[in-house]
PDB file of C-alpha atoms in Angstrom:
ATOM      1  CA  MET A   1     -17.885  19.248  26.339  1.00 72.00           C
ATOM      2  CA  THR A   2     -16.868  16.209  26.461  1.00 84.00           C
ATOM      3  CA  GLU A   3     -15.098  13.132  24.325  1.00 93.00           C
ATOM      4  CA  ARG A   4     -16.476  11.155  22.228  1.00 97.00           C
ATOM      5  CA  PHE A   5     -15.270   7.722  23.454  1.00 98.00           C
ATOM      6  CA  THR A   6     -14.187   6.630  19.842  1.00 98.00           C
ATOM      7  CA  GLU A   7     -12.333   9.403  20.170  1.00 98.00           C
ATOM      8  CA  ILE A   8     -11.225   8.266  23.504  1.00 98.00           C
ATOM      9  CA  LEU A   9      -9.990   4.757  22.149  1.00 98.00           C
ATOM     10  CA  LYS A  10      -7.926   5.797  19.346  1.00 98.00           C
ATOM     11  CA  ASN A  11      -6.358   8.322  21.139  1.00 98.00           C
ATOM     12  CA  SER A  12      -5.332   4.973  23.427  1.00 97.00           C
ATOM     13  CA  SER A  13      -3.879   3.097  20.128  1.00 98.00           C
ATOM     14  CA  GLN A  14      -1.906   5.852  19.948  1.00 98.00           C
ATOM     15  CA  PRO A  15       0.869   5.380  18.693  1.00 98.00           C
ATOM     16  CA  LEU A  16      -0.065   2.383  16.455  1.00 98.00           C
ATOM     17  CA  TRP A  17      -3.328   4.001  14.554  1.00 98.00           C
ATOM     18  CA  SER A  18      -1.492   7.454  13.484  1.00 97.00           C
ATOM     19  CA  GLN A  19       2.105   4.525  12.052  1.00 98.00           C
ATOM     20  CA  ALA A  20      -0.675   2.537  10.578  1.00 97.00           C
ATOM     21  CA  VAL A  21      -2.698   5.700   8.770  1.00 97.00           C
ATOM     22  CA  ASP A  22       0.867   7.267   8.021  1.00 96.00           C
ATOM     23  CA  HIS A  23       2.406   3.367   6.374  1.00 97.00           C
ATOM     24  CA  ARG A  24       4.120   3.629   3.888  1.00 96.00           C
ATOM     25  CA  PHE A  25       1.787   1.617   1.942  1.00 97.00           C
ATOM     26  CA  VAL A  26      -0.463   3.803   1.957  1.00 96.00           C
ATOM     27  CA  GLN A  27       1.573   6.239   0.863  1.00 95.00           C
ATOM     28  CA  GLU A  28       3.694   4.453  -2.389  1.00 96.00           C
ATOM     29  CA  LEU A  29      -1.149   3.534  -2.961  1.00 97.00           C
ATOM     30  CA  HIS A  30      -1.358   7.272  -3.296  1.00 95.00           C
ATOM     31  CA  ALA A  31       1.705   7.614  -5.377  1.00 95.00           C
ATOM     32  CA  GLY A  32       0.777   5.063  -7.286  1.00 95.00           C
ATOM     33  CA  THR A  33       4.304   4.218  -7.239  1.00 97.00           C
ATOM     34  CA  ILE A  34       3.853   0.154  -5.179  1.00 97.00           C
ATOM     35  CA  SER A  35       5.534  -2.600  -7.318  1.00 96.00           C
ATOM     36  CA  ASP A  36       2.296  -5.127  -8.704  1.00 96.00           C
ATOM     37  CA  GLU A  37       3.256  -7.725  -6.388  1.00 95.00           C
ATOM     38  CA  VAL A  38       3.260  -6.096  -3.356  1.00 96.00           C
ATOM     39  CA  MET A  39       0.170  -4.330  -4.099  1.00 97.00           C
ATOM     40  CA  ALA A  40      -1.545  -8.365  -4.881  1.00 96.00           C
ATOM     41  CA  ALA A  41       0.192  -9.752  -2.133  1.00 95.00           C
ATOM     42  CA  TYR A  42      -1.856  -6.874   0.143  1.00 96.00           C
ATOM     43  CA  LEU A  43      -5.124  -8.130  -2.031  1.00 96.00           C
ATOM     44  CA  ILE A  44      -5.140 -11.994  -1.790  1.00 95.00           C
ATOM     45  CA  GLN A  45      -4.581 -11.411   1.729  1.00 95.00           C
ATOM     46  CA  ASP A  46      -7.891  -9.075   2.039  1.00 94.00           C
ATOM     47  CA  HIS A  47      -9.851 -11.080   0.086  1.00 93.00           C
ATOM     48  CA  ARG A  48      -8.919 -14.189   2.814  1.00 91.00           C
ATOM     49  CA  PHE A  49     -10.630 -12.504   5.714  1.00 88.00           C
ATOM     50  CA  LEU A  50     -13.758 -10.902   3.609  1.00 87.00           C
ATOM     51  CA  ASP A  51     -16.149 -14.602   4.903  1.00 88.00           C
ATOM     52  CA  SER A  52     -14.729 -13.788   8.943  1.00 92.00           C
ATOM     53  CA  PHE A  53     -16.029 -10.353   7.666  1.00 93.00           C
ATOM     54  CA  LEU A  54     -19.048 -10.989   7.136  1.00 93.00           C
ATOM     55  CA  THR A  55     -19.986 -13.130   9.546  1.00 94.00           C
ATOM     56  CA  LEU A  56     -18.625 -10.070  11.910  1.00 96.00           C
ATOM     57  CA  LEU A  57     -21.789  -7.597   9.398  1.00 96.00           C
ATOM     58  CA  GLY A  58     -23.307 -10.356  10.370  1.00 96.00           C
ATOM     59  CA  ALA A  59     -23.091 -11.331  14.170  1.00 97.00           C
ATOM     60  CA  ALA A  60     -23.396  -7.109  14.741  1.00 97.00           C
ATOM     61  CA  ILE A  61     -27.027  -7.348  12.803  1.00 97.00           C
ATOM     62  CA  ALA A  62     -28.146  -9.657  15.529  1.00 97.00           C
ATOM     63  CA  THR A  63     -26.918  -7.542  18.191  1.00 97.00           C
ATOM     64  CA  ALA A  64     -27.774  -4.183  17.182  1.00 98.00           C
ATOM     65  CA  ASP A  65     -30.503  -3.452  19.441  1.00 96.00           C
ATOM     66  CA  THR A  66     -33.123  -1.232  17.161  1.00 97.00           C
ATOM     67  CA  PHE A  67     -34.363  -2.639  13.073  1.00 97.00           C
ATOM     68  CA  GLU A  68     -32.926   1.185  12.405  1.00 97.00           C
ATOM     69  CA  ALA A  69     -28.955  -0.458  12.627  1.00 97.00           C
ATOM     70  CA  ARG A  70     -29.816  -3.750  11.729  1.00 97.00           C
ATOM     71  CA  LEU A  71     -30.584  -2.441   8.203  1.00 97.00           C
ATOM     72  CA  ARG A  72     -27.476  -0.565   7.924  1.00 96.00           C
ATOM     73  CA  PHE A  73     -25.748  -3.121   8.238  1.00 97.00           C
ATOM     74  CA  GLY A  74     -27.559  -5.032   5.603  1.00 96.00           C
ATOM     75  CA  GLN A  75     -26.772  -2.473   3.427  1.00 94.00           C
ATOM     76  CA  PHE A  76     -23.128  -2.489   4.169  1.00 94.00           C
ATOM     77  CA  ALA A  77     -23.417  -5.969   3.765  1.00 93.00           C
ATOM     78  CA  GLY A  78     -24.391  -5.763   0.279  1.00 90.00           C
ATOM     79  CA  MET A  79     -21.706  -3.802  -0.635  1.00 88.00           C
ATOM     80  CA  VAL A  80     -19.130  -5.802   0.601  1.00 87.00           C
ATOM     81  CA  SER A  81     -21.058  -8.982  -1.138  1.00 84.00           C
ATOM     82  CA  SER A  82     -21.079  -6.610  -4.937  1.00 84.00           C
ATOM     83  CA  ASP A  83     -18.825  -3.717  -4.925  1.00 83.00           C
ATOM     84  CA  GLU A  84     -16.074  -4.476  -2.970  1.00 86.00           C
ATOM     85  CA  ASN A  85     -15.999  -8.626  -4.305  1.00 88.00           C
ATOM     86  CA  THR A  86     -16.453  -7.674  -8.260  1.00 91.00           C
ATOM     87  CA  TYR A  87     -12.925  -4.524  -7.207  1.00 95.00           C
ATOM     88  CA  PHE A  88     -10.897  -8.130  -5.790  1.00 94.00           C
ATOM     89  CA  LEU A  89     -11.808 -10.120  -8.452  1.00 94.00           C
ATOM     90  CA  ARG A  90     -11.129  -6.535 -11.365  1.00 96.00           C
ATOM     91  CA  ALA A  91      -7.503  -6.784  -9.682  1.00 97.00           C
ATOM     92  CA  PHE A  92      -6.170  -9.584  -9.615  1.00 97.00           C
ATOM     93  CA  GLU A  93      -7.072 -10.486 -13.457  1.00 97.00           C
ATOM     94  CA  ALA A  94      -5.544  -7.136 -14.104  1.00 97.00           C
ATOM     95  CA  LEU A  95      -2.465  -8.445 -11.641  1.00 97.00           C
ATOM     96  CA  GLY A  96      -2.653 -11.630 -13.488  1.00 96.00           C
ATOM     97  CA  VAL A  97      -3.298 -13.385 -10.189  1.00 96.00           C
ATOM     98  CA  SER A  98      -5.215 -16.464 -11.354  1.00 95.00           C
ATOM     99  CA  ALA A  99      -7.352 -17.884  -8.343  1.00 93.00           C
ATOM    100  CA  ASP A 100      -4.913 -21.390  -7.749  1.00 95.00           C
ATOM    101  CA  MET A 101      -2.248 -18.335  -7.170  1.00 92.00           C
ATOM    102  CA  ARG A 102      -4.189 -17.614  -4.762  1.00 93.00           C
ATOM    103  CA  ALA A 103      -5.034 -20.713  -3.547  1.00 92.00           C
ATOM    104  CA  ALA A 104      -1.563 -21.493  -2.986  1.00 94.00           C
ATOM    105  CA  ILE A 105      -0.414 -18.439  -0.695  1.00 93.00           C
ATOM    106  CA  PRO A 106      -0.905 -19.883   3.219  1.00 94.00           C
ATOM    107  CA  ASP A 107      -2.466 -16.832   5.392  1.00 94.00           C
ATOM    108  CA  SER A 108      -0.031 -14.678   6.425  1.00 94.00           C
ATOM    109  CA  GLN A 109      -0.057 -14.136  10.682  1.00 95.00           C
ATOM    110  CA  PRO A 110      -1.958 -11.168  10.413  1.00 95.00           C
ATOM    111  CA  THR A 111      -4.617 -12.271   8.288  1.00 95.00           C
ATOM    112  CA  LYS A 112      -5.253 -15.433  10.730  1.00 95.00           C
ATOM    113  CA  GLY A 113      -5.805 -12.975  13.209  1.00 96.00           C
ATOM    114  CA  PHE A 114      -7.581 -10.633  11.682  1.00 95.00           C
ATOM    115  CA  GLN A 115      -9.979 -13.975  10.855  1.00 95.00           C
ATOM    116  CA  ALA A 116      -9.234 -14.758  15.000  1.00 96.00           C
ATOM    117  CA  ILE A 117     -10.563 -11.592  16.358  1.00 97.00           C
ATOM    118  CA  MET A 118     -13.319 -10.961  13.695  1.00 96.00           C
ATOM    119  CA  ARG A 119     -14.961 -14.284  14.735  1.00 95.00           C
ATOM    120  CA  GLU A 120     -14.609 -14.344  18.482  1.00 97.00           C
ATOM    121  CA  ALA A 121     -15.666 -10.383  18.487  1.00 97.00           C
ATOM    122  CA  ALA A 122     -18.660 -12.697  16.343  1.00 96.00           C
ATOM    123  CA  GLU A 123     -18.853 -14.732  19.343  1.00 96.00           C
ATOM    124  CA  THR A 124     -19.452 -12.909  22.678  1.00 96.00           C
ATOM    125  CA  ARG A 125     -21.993 -11.187  20.724  1.00 95.00           C
ATOM    126  CA  SER A 126     -21.458  -8.037  22.916  1.00 97.00           C
ATOM    127  CA  TYR A 127     -22.717  -5.750  20.761  1.00 98.00           C
ATOM    128  CA  ALA A 128     -20.195  -3.878  22.241  1.00 98.00           C
ATOM    129  CA  ALA A 129     -17.263  -5.554  20.918  1.00 98.00           C
ATOM    130  CA  ILE A 130     -18.448  -6.395  18.095  1.00 98.00           C
ATOM    131  CA  LEU A 131     -18.424  -2.439  17.561  1.00 98.00           C
ATOM    132  CA  SER A 132     -15.419  -2.146  17.532  1.00 98.00           C
ATOM    133  CA  VAL A 133     -13.576  -4.051  15.528  1.00 98.00           C
ATOM    134  CA  LEU A 134     -15.936  -3.005  13.122  1.00 98.00           C
ATOM    135  CA  ASN A 135     -14.537   0.915  13.851  1.00 98.00           C
ATOM    136  CA  VAL A 136     -11.068  -0.208  13.208  1.00 98.00           C
ATOM    137  CA  ALA A 137     -11.271  -1.895  10.323  1.00 96.00           C
ATOM    138  CA  GLU A 138     -13.218   1.378   8.960  1.00 97.00           C
ATOM    139  CA  TRP A 139     -13.119   4.429  10.336  1.00 98.00           C
ATOM    140  CA  LEU A 140      -8.873   4.075  10.254  1.00 98.00           C
ATOM    141  CA  TYR A 141      -9.307   3.244   6.229  1.00 97.00           C
ATOM    142  CA  LEU A 142     -11.001   5.942   6.285  1.00 97.00           C
ATOM    143  CA  GLU A 143      -8.823   8.151   7.140  1.00 97.00           C
ATOM    144  CA  TRP A 144      -5.710   7.079   5.669  1.00 96.00           C
ATOM    145  CA  ALA A 145      -8.005   6.815   1.877  1.00 96.00           C
ATOM    146  CA  SER A 146      -9.560  10.421   2.944  1.00 92.00           C
ATOM    147  CA  ASP A 147      -6.608  12.851   2.247  1.00 74.00           C
ATOM    148  CA  ARG A 148      -7.657  15.509   0.246  1.00 63.00           C
ATOM    149  CA  ASP A 149      -4.328  16.926  -1.099  1.00 71.00           C
ATOM    150  CA  LYS A 150      -3.289  13.121  -3.545  1.00 75.00           C
ATOM    151  CA  ALA A 151      -4.632  13.180  -6.331  1.00 87.00           C
ATOM    152  CA  LEU A 152      -6.052   9.418  -7.385  1.00 94.00           C
ATOM    153  CA  PRO A 153      -3.325   7.858  -9.317  1.00 95.00           C
ATOM    154  CA  ASP A 154      -3.341   6.658 -12.543  1.00 96.00           C
ATOM    155  CA  ASN A 155      -3.990   2.776 -12.023  1.00 97.00           C
ATOM    156  CA  PHE A 156      -7.722   1.476 -11.011  1.00 97.00           C
ATOM    157  CA  VAL A 157      -6.065  -1.065  -8.762  1.00 98.00           C
ATOM    158  CA  HIS A 158      -4.609   2.068  -6.445  1.00 97.00           C
ATOM    159  CA  ALA A 159      -7.453   4.560  -7.464  1.00 97.00           C
ATOM    160  CA  GLU A 160     -10.151   2.622  -6.455  1.00 96.00           C
ATOM    161  CA  TRP A 161      -9.163   0.657  -3.353  1.00 96.00           C
ATOM    162  CA  ILE A 162      -9.148   4.499  -2.315  1.00 96.00           C
ATOM    163  CA  THR A 163     -12.782   6.029  -3.599  1.00 95.00           C
ATOM    164  CA  LEU A 164     -12.989   1.984  -2.460  1.00 94.00           C
ATOM    165  CA  HIS A 165     -12.564   3.061   0.758  1.00 95.00           C
ATOM    166  CA  ASP A 166     -13.613   7.388   0.493  1.00 95.00           C
ATOM    167  CA  ASN A 167     -16.522   7.500  -0.404  1.00 94.00           C
ATOM    168  CA  PRO A 168     -20.014   9.663   0.758  1.00 95.00           C
ATOM    169  CA  PHE A 169     -21.797   5.985   1.404  1.00 94.00           C
ATOM    170  CA  PHE A 170     -19.319   4.715   3.564  1.00 95.00           C
ATOM    171  CA  CYS A 171     -18.129   8.240   5.113  1.00 96.00           C
ATOM    172  CA  ASP A 172     -22.466   8.165   6.635  1.00 97.00           C
ATOM    173  CA  PHE A 173     -21.340   4.382   7.236  1.00 97.00           C
ATOM    174  CA  VAL A 174     -17.971   4.807   9.274  1.00 98.00           C
ATOM    175  CA  ALA A 175     -20.440   7.852  10.930  1.00 98.00           C
ATOM    176  CA  PHE A 176     -22.642   5.012  11.544  1.00 98.00           C
ATOM    177  CA  LEU A 177     -20.109   3.488  13.550  1.00 98.00           C
ATOM    178  CA  ARG A 178     -18.178   5.615  15.077  1.00 98.00           C
ATOM    179  CA  GLY A 179     -22.146   6.959  16.362  1.00 98.00           C
ATOM    180  CA  GLU A 180     -23.263   3.250  17.140  1.00 98.00           C
ATOM    181  CA  LEU A 181     -20.316   2.941  19.049  1.00 98.00           C
ATOM    182  CA  ASP A 182     -20.334   6.594  21.277  1.00 98.00           C
ATOM    183  CA  ARG A 183     -23.364   5.289  22.433  1.00 97.00           C
ATOM    184  CA  VAL A 184     -23.331   2.189  23.687  1.00 98.00           C
ATOM    185  CA  GLY A 185     -19.544   2.032  24.653  1.00 98.00           C
ATOM    186  CA  PRO A 186     -18.924   3.746  27.585  1.00 97.00           C
ATOM    187  CA  THR A 187     -20.969   0.608  29.232  1.00 96.00           C
ATOM    188  CA  GLU A 188     -18.486  -1.714  28.870  1.00 97.00           C
ATOM    189  CA  VAL A 189     -14.746   0.259  28.468  1.00 98.00           C
ATOM    190  CA  GLU A 190     -12.571  -2.228  29.217  1.00 97.00           C
ATOM    191  CA  CYS A 191     -13.834  -5.595  26.399  1.00 98.00           C
ATOM    192  CA  SER A 192     -14.782  -2.538  23.673  1.00 98.00           C
ATOM    193  CA  LYS A 193     -10.958  -1.405  24.681  1.00 98.00           C
ATOM    194  CA  ASP A 194      -9.254  -4.615  23.968  1.00 98.00           C
ATOM    195  CA  PHE A 195     -10.603  -5.463  20.811  1.00 98.00           C
ATOM    196  CA  PHE A 196     -10.473  -1.940  19.710  1.00 98.00           C
ATOM    197  CA  THR A 197      -6.902  -1.905  20.756  1.00 98.00           C
ATOM    198  CA  ARG A 198      -6.057  -5.236  19.530  1.00 98.00           C
ATOM    199  CA  ALA A 199      -7.620  -4.685  16.162  1.00 98.00           C
ATOM    200  CA  VAL A 200      -5.010  -1.513  15.436  1.00 98.00           C
ATOM    201  CA  GLN A 201      -2.679  -3.842  15.799  1.00 98.00           C
ATOM    202  CA  LEU A 202      -3.672  -5.625  12.943  1.00 97.00           C
ATOM    203  CA  GLU A 203      -3.972  -3.213  10.830  1.00 97.00           C
ATOM    204  CA  LEU A 204      -0.525  -2.122  11.013  1.00 97.00           C
ATOM    205  CA  ALA A 205       1.511  -6.106  11.003  1.00 97.00           C
ATOM    206  CA  PHE A 206      -1.197  -6.405   7.908  1.00 96.00           C
ATOM    207  CA  PHE A 207       0.314  -3.239   6.327  1.00 96.00           C
ATOM    208  CA  ASP A 208       3.411  -4.552   6.913  1.00 96.00           C
ATOM    209  CA  ALA A 209       3.491  -7.801   6.147  1.00 94.00           C
ATOM    210  CA  ALA A 210       2.143  -6.478   2.396  1.00 93.00           C
ATOM    211  CA  TYR A 211       6.339  -6.181   2.699  1.00 93.00           C
ATOM    212  CA  GLN A 212       8.128  -8.533   3.527  1.00 87.00           C
ATOM    213  CA  GLU A 213       8.168 -11.166   1.012  1.00 64.00           C
ATOM    214  CA  TYR A 214       9.544  -8.844  -0.785  1.00 51.00           C
ATOM    215  CA  ALA A 215      11.806  -6.178   1.579  1.00 46.00           C
TER     216      ALA A 215
END
């Protein structure tokens, strides 16, 4: 049986992929033991690249080769613009992080890196390049979120960040992303691998960065 193209990309990114999925941040998030300071630092930075992420989704809509795919990307963009953004605002309020505080904190290097790679992928006008970054951004999160053996933590800030990345709609979208990259990626192997690997490196660095100020 032929190995899926997305599995080949994931395996080529090891051990970084597994290090991100099993990161200290993920373990403490599931356990509900992550400190407010670290969670706030993480969410502030994560919220920063929503604009670039929506740009990337827009590029996916523009470069997709089927109407059905464009519908899926449009539906997901709607979720990010509503449910996910609302979660951020509720979480910031619960963590005592004001808009002024968020504005005063500079972008971390991984945040700048994510903003750059999302815009770079969008500007290639390559559906495979765009899908490669999207697969890392969503599939890797599904992997760390879908630990069925663990009960959700009590704090909604922790629990909802997990369930936003482990629910039927999100699971279906990740399956769609993988299927699309399995379909078109083999025609642009080196481009797909380059964007995929760099995105995994950034995911791991992004988790690390949340702890740097509080190490």
